[in-house]
CSV table of C-alpha atoms in Angstrom, one decimal:
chain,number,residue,atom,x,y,z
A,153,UNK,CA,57.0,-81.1,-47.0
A,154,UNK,CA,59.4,-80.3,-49.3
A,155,UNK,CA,63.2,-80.7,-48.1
A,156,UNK,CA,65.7,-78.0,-49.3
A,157,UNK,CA,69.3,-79.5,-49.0
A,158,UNK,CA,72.2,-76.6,-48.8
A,159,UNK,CA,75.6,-78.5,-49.7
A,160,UNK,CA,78.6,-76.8,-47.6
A,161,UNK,CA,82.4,-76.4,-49.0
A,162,UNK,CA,85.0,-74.8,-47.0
A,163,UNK,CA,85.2,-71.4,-48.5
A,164,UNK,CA,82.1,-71.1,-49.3
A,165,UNK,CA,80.6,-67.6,-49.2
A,166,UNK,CA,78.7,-67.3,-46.2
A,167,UNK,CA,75.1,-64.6,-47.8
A,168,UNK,CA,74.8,-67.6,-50.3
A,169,UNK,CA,74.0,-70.2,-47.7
A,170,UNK,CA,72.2,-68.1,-44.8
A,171,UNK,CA,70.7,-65.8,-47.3
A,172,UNK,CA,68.4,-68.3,-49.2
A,173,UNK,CA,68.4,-70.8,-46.0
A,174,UNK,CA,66.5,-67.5,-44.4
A,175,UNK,CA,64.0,-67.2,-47.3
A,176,UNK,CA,63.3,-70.9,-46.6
A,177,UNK,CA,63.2,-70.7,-43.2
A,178,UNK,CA,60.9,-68.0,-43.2
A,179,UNK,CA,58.7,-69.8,-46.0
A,180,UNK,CA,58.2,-72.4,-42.6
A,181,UNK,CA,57.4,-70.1,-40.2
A,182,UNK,CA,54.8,-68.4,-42.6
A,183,UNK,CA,53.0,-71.8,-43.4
A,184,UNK,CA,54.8,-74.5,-41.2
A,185,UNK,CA,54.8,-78.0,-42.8
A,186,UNK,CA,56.5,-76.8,-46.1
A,187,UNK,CA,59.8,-76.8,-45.6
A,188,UNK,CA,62.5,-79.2,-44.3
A,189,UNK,CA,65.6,-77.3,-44.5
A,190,UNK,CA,68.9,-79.4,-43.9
A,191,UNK,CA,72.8,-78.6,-44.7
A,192,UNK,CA,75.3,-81.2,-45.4
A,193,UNK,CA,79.3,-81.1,-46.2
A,194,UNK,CA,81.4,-84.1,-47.6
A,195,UNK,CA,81.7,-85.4,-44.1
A,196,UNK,CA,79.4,-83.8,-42.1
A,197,UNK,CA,82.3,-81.7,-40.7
A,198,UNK,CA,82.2,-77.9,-39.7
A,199,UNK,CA,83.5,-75.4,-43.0
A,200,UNK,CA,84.7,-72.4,-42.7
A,201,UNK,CA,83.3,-69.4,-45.1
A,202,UNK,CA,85.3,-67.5,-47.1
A,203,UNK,CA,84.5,-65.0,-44.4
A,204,UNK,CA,86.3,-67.1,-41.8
A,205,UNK,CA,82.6,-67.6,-40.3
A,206,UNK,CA,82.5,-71.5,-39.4
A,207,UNK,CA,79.1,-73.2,-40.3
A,208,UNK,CA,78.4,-77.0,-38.6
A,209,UNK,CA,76.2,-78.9,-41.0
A,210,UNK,CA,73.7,-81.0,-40.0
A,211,UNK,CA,75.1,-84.1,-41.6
A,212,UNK,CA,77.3,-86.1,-44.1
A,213,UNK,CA,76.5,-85.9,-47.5
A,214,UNK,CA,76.4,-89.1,-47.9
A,215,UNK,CA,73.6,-89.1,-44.8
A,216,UNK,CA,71.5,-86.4,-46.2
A,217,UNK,CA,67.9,-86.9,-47.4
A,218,UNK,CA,66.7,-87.1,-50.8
A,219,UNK,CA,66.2,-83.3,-51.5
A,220,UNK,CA,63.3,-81.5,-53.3
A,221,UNK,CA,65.5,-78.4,-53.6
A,222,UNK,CA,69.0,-79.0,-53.8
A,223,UNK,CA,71.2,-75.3,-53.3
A,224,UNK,CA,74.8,-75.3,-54.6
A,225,UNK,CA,76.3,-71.9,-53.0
A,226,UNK,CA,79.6,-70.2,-54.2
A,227,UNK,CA,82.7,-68.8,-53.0
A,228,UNK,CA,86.4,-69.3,-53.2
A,229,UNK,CA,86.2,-72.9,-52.6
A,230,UNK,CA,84.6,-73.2,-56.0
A,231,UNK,CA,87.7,-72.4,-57.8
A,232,UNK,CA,89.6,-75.8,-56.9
A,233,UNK,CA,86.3,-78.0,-55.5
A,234,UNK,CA,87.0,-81.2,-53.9
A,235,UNK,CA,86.4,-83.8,-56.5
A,236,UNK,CA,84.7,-86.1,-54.2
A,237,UNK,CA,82.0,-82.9,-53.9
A,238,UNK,CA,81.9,-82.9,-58.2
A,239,UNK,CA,80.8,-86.4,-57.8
A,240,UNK,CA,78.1,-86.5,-55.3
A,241,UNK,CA,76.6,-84.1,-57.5
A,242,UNK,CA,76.7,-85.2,-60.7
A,243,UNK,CA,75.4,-88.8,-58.9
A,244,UNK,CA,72.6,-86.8,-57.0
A,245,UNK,CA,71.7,-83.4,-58.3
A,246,UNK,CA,69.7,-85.3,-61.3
A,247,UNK,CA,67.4,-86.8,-58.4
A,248,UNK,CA,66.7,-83.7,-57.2
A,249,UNK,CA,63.1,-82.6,-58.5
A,250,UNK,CA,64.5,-78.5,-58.4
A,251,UNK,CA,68.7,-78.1,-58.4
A,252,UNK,CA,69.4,-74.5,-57.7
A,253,UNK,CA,73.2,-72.5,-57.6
A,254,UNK,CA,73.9,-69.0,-56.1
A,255,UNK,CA,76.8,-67.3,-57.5
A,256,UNK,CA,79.7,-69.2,-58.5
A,257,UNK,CA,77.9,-72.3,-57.5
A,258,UNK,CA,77.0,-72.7,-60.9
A,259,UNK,CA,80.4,-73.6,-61.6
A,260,UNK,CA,79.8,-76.6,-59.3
A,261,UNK,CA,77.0,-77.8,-61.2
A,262,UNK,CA,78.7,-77.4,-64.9
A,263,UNK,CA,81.6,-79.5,-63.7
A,264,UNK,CA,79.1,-82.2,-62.7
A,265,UNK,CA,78.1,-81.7,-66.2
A,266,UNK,CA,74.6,-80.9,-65.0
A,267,UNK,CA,74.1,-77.4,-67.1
A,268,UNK,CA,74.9,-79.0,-70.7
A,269,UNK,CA,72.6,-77.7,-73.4
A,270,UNK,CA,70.8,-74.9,-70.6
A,271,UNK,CA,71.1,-71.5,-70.5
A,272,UNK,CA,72.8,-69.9,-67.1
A,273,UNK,CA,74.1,-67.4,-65.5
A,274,UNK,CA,76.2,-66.8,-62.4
A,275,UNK,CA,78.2,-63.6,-60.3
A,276,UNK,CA,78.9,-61.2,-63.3
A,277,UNK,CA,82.3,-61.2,-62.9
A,278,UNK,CA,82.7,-64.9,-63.6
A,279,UNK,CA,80.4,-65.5,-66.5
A,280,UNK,CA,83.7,-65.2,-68.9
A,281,UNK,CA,85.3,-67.6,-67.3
A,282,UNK,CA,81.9,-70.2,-67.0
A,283,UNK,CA,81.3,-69.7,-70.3
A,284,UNK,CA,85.4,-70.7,-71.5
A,285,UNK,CA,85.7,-73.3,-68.8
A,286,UNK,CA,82.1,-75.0,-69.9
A,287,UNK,CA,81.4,-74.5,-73.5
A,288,UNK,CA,78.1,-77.0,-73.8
A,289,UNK,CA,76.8,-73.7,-71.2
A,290,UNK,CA,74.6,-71.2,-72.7
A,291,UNK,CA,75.9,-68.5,-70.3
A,292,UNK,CA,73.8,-65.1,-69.7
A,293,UNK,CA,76.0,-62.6,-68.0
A,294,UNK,CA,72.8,-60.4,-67.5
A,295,UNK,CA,70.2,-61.6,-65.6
A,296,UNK,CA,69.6,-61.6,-61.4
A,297,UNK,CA,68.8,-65.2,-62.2
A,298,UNK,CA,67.2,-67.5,-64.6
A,299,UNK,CA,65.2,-70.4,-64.2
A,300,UNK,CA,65.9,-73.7,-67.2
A,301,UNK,CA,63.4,-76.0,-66.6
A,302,UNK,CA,64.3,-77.7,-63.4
A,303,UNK,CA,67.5,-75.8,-63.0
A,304,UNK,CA,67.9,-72.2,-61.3
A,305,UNK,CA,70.8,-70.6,-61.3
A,306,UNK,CA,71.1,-67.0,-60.2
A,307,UNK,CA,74.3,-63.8,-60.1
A,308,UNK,CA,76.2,-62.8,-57.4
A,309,UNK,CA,75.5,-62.9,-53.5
A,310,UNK,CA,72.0,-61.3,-52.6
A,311,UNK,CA,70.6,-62.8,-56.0
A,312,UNK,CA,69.9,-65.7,-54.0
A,313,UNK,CA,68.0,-64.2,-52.0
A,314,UNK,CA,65.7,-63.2,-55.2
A,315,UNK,CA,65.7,-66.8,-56.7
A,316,UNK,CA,64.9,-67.9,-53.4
A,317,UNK,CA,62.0,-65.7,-53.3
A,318,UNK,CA,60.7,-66.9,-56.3
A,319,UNK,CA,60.7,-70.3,-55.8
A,320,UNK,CA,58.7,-69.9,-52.5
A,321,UNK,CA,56.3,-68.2,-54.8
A,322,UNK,CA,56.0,-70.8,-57.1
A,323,UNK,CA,55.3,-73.2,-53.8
A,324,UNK,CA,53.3,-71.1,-51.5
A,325,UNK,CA,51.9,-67.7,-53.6
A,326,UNK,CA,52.6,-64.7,-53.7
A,327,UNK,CA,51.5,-63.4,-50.5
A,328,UNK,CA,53.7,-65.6,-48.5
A,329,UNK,CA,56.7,-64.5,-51.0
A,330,UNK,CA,56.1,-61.1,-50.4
A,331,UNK,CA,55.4,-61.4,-46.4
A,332,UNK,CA,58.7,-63.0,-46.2
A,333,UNK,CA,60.4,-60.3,-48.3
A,334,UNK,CA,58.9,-57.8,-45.9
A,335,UNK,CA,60.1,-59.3,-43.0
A,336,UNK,CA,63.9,-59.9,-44.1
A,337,UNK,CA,63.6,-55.9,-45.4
A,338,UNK,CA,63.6,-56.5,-49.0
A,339,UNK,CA,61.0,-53.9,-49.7
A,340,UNK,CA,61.5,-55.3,-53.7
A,341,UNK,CA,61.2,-58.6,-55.2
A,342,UNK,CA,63.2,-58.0,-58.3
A,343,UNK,CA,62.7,-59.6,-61.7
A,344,UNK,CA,65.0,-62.3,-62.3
A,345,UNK,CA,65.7,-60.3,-65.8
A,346,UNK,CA,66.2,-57.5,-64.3
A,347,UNK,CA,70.0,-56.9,-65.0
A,348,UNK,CA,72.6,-57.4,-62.3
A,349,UNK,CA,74.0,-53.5,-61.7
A,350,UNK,CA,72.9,-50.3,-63.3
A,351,UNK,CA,73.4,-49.1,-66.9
A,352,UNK,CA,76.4,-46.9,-65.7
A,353,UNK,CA,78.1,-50.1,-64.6
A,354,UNK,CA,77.3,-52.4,-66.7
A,355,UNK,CA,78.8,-49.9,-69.8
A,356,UNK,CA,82.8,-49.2,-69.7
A,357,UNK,CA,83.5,-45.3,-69.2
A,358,UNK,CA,84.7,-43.6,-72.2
A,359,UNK,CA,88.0,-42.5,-72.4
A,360,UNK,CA,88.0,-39.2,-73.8
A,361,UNK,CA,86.3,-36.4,-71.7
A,362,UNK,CA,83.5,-35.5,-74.0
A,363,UNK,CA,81.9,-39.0,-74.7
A,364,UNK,CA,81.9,-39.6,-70.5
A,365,UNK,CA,80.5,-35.7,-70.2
A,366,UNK,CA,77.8,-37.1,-72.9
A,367,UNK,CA,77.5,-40.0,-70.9
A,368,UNK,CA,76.8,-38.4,-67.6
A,369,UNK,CA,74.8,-36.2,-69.1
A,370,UNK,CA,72.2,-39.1,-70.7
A,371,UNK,CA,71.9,-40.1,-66.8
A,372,UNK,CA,71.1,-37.0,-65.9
A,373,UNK,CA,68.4,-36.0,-68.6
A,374,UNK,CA,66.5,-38.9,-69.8
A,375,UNK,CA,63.6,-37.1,-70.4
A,376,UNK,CA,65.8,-34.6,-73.1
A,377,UNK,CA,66.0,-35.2,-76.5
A,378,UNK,CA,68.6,-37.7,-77.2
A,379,UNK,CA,68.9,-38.7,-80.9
A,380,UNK,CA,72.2,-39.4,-81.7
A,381,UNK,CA,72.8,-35.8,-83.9
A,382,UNK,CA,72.1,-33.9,-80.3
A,383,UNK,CA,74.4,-36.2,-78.8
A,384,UNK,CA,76.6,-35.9,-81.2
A,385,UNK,CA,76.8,-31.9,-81.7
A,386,UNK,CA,76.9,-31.8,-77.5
A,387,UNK,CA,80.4,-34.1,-78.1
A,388,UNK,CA,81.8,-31.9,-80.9
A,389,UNK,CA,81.6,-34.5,-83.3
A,390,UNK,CA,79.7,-35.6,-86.5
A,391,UNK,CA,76.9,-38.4,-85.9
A,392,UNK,CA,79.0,-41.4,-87.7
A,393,UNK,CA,82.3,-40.1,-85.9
A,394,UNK,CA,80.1,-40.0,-82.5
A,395,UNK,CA,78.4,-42.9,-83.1
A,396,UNK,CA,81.6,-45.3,-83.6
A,397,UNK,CA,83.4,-43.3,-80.7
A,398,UNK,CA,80.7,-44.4,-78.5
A,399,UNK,CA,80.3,-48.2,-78.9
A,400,UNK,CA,84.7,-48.4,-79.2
A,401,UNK,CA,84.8,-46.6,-75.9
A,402,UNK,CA,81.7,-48.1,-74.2
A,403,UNK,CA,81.1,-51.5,-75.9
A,404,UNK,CA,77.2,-50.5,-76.6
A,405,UNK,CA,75.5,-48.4,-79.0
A,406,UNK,CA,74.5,-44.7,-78.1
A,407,UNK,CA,70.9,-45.6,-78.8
A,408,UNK,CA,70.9,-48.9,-76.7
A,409,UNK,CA,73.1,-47.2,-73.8
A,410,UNK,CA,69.8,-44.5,-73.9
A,411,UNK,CA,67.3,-47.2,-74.1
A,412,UNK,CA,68.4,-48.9,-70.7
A,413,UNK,CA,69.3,-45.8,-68.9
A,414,UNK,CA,65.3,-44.8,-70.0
A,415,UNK,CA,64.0,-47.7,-69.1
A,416,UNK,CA,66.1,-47.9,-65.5
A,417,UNK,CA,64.8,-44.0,-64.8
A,418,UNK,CA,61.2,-45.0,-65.5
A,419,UNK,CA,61.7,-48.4,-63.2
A,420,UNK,CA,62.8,-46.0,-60.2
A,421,UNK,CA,60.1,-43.7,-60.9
A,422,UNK,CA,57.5,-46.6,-60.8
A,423,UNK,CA,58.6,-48.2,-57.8
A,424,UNK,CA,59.2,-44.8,-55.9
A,425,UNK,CA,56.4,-42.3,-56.8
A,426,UNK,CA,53.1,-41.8,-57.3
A,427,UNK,CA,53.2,-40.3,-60.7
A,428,UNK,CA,51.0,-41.6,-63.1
A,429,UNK,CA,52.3,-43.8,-66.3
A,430,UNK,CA,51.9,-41.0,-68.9
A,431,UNK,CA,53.7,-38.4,-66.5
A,432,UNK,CA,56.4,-40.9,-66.0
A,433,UNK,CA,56.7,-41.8,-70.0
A,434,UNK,CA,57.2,-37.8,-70.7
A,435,UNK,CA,60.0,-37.7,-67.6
A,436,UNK,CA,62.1,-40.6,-69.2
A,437,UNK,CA,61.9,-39.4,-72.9
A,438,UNK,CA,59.2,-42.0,-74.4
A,439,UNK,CA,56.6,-38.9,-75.5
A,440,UNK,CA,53.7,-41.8,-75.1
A,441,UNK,CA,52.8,-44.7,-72.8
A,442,UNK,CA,53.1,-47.0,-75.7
A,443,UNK,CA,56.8,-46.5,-76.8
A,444,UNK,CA,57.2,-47.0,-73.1
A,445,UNK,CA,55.6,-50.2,-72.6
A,446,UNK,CA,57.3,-51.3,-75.8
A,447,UNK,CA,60.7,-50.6,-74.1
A,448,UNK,CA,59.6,-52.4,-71.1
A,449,UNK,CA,58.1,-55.3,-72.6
A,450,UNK,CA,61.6,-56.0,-74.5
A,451,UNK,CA,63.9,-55.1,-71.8
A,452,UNK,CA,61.8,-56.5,-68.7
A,453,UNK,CA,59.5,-58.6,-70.3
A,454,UNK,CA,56.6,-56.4,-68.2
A,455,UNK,CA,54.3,-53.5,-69.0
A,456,UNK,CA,55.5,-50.4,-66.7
A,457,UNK,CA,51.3,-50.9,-64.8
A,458,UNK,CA,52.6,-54.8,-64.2
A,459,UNK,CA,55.7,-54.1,-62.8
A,460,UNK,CA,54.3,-51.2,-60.6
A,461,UNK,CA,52.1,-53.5,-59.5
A,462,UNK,CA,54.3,-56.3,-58.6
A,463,UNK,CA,57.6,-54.2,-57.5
A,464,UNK,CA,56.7,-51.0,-55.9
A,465,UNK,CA,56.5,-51.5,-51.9
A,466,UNK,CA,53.3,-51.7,-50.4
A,467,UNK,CA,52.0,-48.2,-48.1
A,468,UNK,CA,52.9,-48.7,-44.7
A,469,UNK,CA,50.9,-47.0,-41.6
């Protein structure tokens, strides 16, 4: 039985703690005997979420049992942590044969010096701030969540829910993984390098009206031609003056920015059709399955038939 220990923090963020804990606890009632699932604060007294939800912990940490799993979750109460808390993990989350941080959590575990020389990632809007505060941090503001060795860490909120999925994957297959996801509603197991929010997020919005009316219109015809002279001529502008426009006003490249929003319009279409891989390579703009299998392969590190296969819901009825 492996024993997964959730540390508790007053303002902690409440999804990070009953999110995973629910993956876990569901990995038990799926195949009972393989989880032990305990939560602990400093001293074992009730904290209360940044929510204002009040969680009672089983137990001290200085009472809690050796852990398999060890979860660090985030919230405000990471910003100014209780050094007593730094401590007891730099003293103990080396023990632990799997440490694992949702969110901001991560910042937890770089302060305990316990993600020096590993690559990491955490809630998107903090990555700047992980990466300035701990420098020995090989921060990756990308990824859902990403796995160094013994060390998980994983983006904002309901990522936690994905790493946690994974990990019961690694433990108990793939069935029970996807059975649990199915029961808690999460019709998709996402890819922890699948990126945190969509292309039209992660990109700034251009200032001047015709680069966003270019923009808009890349989202809404994936499948057009796209080179960057059509873009270009559909901005007014010449390709080099377009080209530099774009990245100063967007902070990518026209011809990356096209490559994601292709490769995010094909991912839909897999997980949410029927439509066969050639039909869905002429819909995003690839002409042939192999140019879109390339994109996938570098973007997802999956063919598009894999991650149909692993991603797409299963028929219900």
């Amino acid at each position: 039985m492996r024993t997964v220990l959730i540390v508790l923090f007053d303002g902690v963020q409440s999804l990070d703690v009953t999110g995973p804990l629910e993956v876990f606890a569901g990995a038990e009632t799926y195949r009972g005997g393989s989880y032990r699932i305990r939560t602990a604060s400093l001293d074992g007294a009730p904290v209360r979420t940044s929510s204002g939800l009040v969680l009672v912990p089983d137990q001290a940490l200085a009472d809690a049992p050796a852990a398999h799993t060890l979860l660090v979750p985030g919230g405000r109460g990471t910003r100014r942590p209780d050094p007593r808390l730094v401590d007891w993990l730099r003293a103990h989350g080396p023990r632990a044969e799997r440490l694992v941080s949702v969110c901001t959590g991560a910042g937890l575990l770089a302060a305990a010096g316990l993600l020096d020389g590993r690559r990491a990632t955490t809630h998107w809007a903090y990555c700047d701030q992980l990466a300035h505060d701990h420098p020995a941090v090989a921060v990756d503001p990308d990824p859902i969540y990403v796995r160094d060795g013994n060390v998980s860490t994983s983006a904002g909120v309901t990522s936690g829910i994905d790493l946690a999925l994974a990990l019961v994957e690694e433990d108990l297959g793939r069935d029970a993984a996807l059975t649990i996801a199915r029961h808690l509603v999460v019709f998709l197991r996402r890819p922890g390098n699948q990126a945190q929010f969509s292309v039209q997020l992660a990109a700034q919005t251009a200032r001047r009206e015709p680069l966003r009316e270019v923009q808009h219109w890349i989202s809404e015809h994936p499948g057009d031609d796209l080179s960057i002279e059509s873009l270009a001529a559909r901005a007014r502008l010449s390709p080099r003056h377009f080209a530099r426009a774009f990245q100063s006003e967007t902070g990518t490249t026209p011809g990356r920015y096209v490559e994601r929003v292709r490769v995010e319009h094909a991912r839909r279409l897999l997980e949410d059709t029927t439509d066969g891989i050639e039909e869905i390579s002429r819909a995003c703009g690839y002409g042939t399955p192999e140019g879109m299998r390339r994109a996938f392969v570098k973007i997802l590190g999956s063919a598009p038939a894999e991650y149909r296969r692993r991603f797409r819901p299963a028929p219900t009825g």
